XYZ file of C-alpha atoms in Angstrom:
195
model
C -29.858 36.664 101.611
C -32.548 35.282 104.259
C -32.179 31.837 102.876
C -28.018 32.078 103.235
C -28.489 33.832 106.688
C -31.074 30.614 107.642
C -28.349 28.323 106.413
C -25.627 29.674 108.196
C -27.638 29.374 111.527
C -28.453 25.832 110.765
C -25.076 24.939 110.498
C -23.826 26.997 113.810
C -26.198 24.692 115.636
C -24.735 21.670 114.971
C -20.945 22.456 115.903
C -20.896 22.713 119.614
C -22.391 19.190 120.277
C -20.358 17.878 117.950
C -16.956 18.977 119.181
C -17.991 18.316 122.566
C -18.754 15.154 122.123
C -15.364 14.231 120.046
C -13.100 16.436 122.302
C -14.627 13.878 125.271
C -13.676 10.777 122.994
C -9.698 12.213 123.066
C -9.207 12.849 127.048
C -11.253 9.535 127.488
C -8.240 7.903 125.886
C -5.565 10.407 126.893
C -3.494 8.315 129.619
C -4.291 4.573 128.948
C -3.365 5.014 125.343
C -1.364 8.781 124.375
C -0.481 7.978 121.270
C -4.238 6.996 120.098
C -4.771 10.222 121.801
C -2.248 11.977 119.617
C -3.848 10.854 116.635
C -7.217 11.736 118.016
C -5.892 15.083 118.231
C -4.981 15.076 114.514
C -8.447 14.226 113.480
C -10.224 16.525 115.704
C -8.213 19.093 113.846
C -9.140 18.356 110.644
C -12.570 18.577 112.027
C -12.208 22.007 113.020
C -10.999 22.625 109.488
C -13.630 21.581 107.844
C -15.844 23.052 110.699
C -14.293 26.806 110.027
C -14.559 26.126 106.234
C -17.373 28.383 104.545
C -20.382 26.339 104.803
C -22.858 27.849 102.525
C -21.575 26.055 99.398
C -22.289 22.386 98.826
C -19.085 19.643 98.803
C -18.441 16.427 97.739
C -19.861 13.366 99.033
C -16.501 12.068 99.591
C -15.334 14.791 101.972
C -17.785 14.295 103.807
C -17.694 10.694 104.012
C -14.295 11.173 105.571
C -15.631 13.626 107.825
C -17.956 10.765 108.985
C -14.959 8.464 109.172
C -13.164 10.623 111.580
C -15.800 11.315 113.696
C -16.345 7.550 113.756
C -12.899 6.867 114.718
C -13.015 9.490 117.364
C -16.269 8.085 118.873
C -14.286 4.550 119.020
C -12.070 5.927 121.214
C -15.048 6.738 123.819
C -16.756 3.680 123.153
C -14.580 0.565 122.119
C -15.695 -2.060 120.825
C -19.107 -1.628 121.205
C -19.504 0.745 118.582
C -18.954 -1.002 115.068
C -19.894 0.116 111.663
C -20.396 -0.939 108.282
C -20.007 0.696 105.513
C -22.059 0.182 101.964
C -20.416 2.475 99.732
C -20.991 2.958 96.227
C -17.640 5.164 94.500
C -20.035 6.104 91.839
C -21.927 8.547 94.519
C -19.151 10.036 95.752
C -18.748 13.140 92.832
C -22.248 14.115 94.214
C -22.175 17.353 95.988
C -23.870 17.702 99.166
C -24.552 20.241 102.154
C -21.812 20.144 104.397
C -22.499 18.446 107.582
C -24.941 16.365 106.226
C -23.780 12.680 107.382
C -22.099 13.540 110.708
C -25.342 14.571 112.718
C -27.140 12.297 111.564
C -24.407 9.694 112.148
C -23.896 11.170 115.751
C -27.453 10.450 116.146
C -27.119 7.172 115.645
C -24.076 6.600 118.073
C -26.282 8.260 120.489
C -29.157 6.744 120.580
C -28.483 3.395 119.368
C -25.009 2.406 120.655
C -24.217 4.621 123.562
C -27.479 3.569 125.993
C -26.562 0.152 125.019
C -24.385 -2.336 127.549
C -23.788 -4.787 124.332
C -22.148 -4.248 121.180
C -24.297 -2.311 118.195
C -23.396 -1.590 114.317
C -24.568 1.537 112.456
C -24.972 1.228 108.854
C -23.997 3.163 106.667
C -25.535 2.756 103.286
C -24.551 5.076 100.324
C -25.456 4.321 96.709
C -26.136 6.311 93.295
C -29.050 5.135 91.078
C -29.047 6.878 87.963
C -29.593 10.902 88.721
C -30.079 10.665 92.470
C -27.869 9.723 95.395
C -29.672 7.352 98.032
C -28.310 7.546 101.401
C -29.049 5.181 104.388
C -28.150 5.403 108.199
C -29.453 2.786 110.619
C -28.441 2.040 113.872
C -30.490 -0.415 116.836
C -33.716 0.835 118.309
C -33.456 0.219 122.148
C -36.349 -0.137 124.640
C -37.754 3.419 126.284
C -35.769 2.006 129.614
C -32.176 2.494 127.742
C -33.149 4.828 125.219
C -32.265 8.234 125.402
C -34.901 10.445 123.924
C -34.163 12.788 121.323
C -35.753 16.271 120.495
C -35.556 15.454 116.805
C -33.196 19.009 116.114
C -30.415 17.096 113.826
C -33.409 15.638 112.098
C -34.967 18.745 110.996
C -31.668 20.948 110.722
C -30.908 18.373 107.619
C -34.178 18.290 106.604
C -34.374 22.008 106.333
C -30.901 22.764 104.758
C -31.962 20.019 102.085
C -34.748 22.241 101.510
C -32.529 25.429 101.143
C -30.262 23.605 98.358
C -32.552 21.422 96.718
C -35.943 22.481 97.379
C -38.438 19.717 96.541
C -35.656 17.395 94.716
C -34.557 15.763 98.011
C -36.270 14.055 101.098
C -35.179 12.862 104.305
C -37.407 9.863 105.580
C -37.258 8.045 108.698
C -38.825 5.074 109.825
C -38.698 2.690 112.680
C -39.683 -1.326 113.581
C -38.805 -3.433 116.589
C -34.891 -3.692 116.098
C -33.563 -0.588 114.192
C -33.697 3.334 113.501
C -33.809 4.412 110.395
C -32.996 7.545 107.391
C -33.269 7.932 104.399
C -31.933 10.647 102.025
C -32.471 10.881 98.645
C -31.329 13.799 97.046
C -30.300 14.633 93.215
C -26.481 14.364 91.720
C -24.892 17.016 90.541
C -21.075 17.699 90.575
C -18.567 19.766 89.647
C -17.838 17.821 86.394
């Protein structure tokens, strides 16, 4: 019961930012472009779904890969062309069940602090593959100088890195690591589905 009680406050933290930060991305967009906006809308509601959904059970990679993709999609709206992202995704990984909200923080982070400070275009990439009995996930975005950078209090970091804990216990790790050009995570975690 403590463990479920700690989980369900991990994942209350991470819903205000995020809804902020897309509901900013629609009335950025609202007059220049209403029908963008309109389908902004749309994915900002299936957000909230999946937001309100009970989040103490895990869900499929794939869900929340679309998650990711609509937050994505919203954030283009804010930022244009200077957000891009690629995508590495292997379709074997995406049976593997996962804590929900797992990518979009940490993708968020990314937008943050690697595109958003930036004046130039920036990719994040997003690298998911499945190697025999574990899922390896990758996020990487640019590392800016201290100037542009905005600095980060490392919460989404250790929310994941705690609810990882809570489902998994020692089978899964969250790694980061930094050089001169890029920001980056690593997840590895164990598959298991439904099948």
């Amino acid at each position: 019961a403590l463990a479920e009680a700690r989980l369900l406050a991990l994942t209350a933290r991470i819903r205000p930012h995020f809804l902020f930060n897309s509901l900013n991305g629609v009335l950025g967009v609202l007059r220049r472009d209403p029908r963008r906006a309109e389908e902004g809308l749309e994915e900002l509601a299936d957000l909230f779904r999946a937001l309100m959904q009970d989040n103490r059970e895990l869900v499929p990679l794939a869900d929340e890969i679309v998650l990711c993709e609509r937050y994505l999609s919203l954030e283009g709206l804010r930022l244009g062309e200077r957000l891009q992202v690629s995508w590495q995704r292997d379709g074997a990984a995406d049976a593997a069940l996962v804590p929900p909200l797992l990518l979009q923080p940490l993708v968020e982070n990314a937008v943050y602090h690697g595109i958003e400070p930036a004046a130039v275009p920036g990719t994040v990439s997003i690298t998911i593959a499945r190697r025999g009995p574990e899922v390896l996930i990758g996020i990487a975005n640019p590392r800016l100088d201290a100037a542009s950078h905005h600095t980060g209090n490392r919460m989404a970091l250790d929310n994941i890195r705690e609810r990882l804990m809570l489902f998994y216990d020692l089978e899964a790790t969250l790694d980061t690591e930094q050089d001169a050009d890029a920001f980056r995570v690593r997840i590895r975690l164990p598959f298991r589905s439904e099948r």
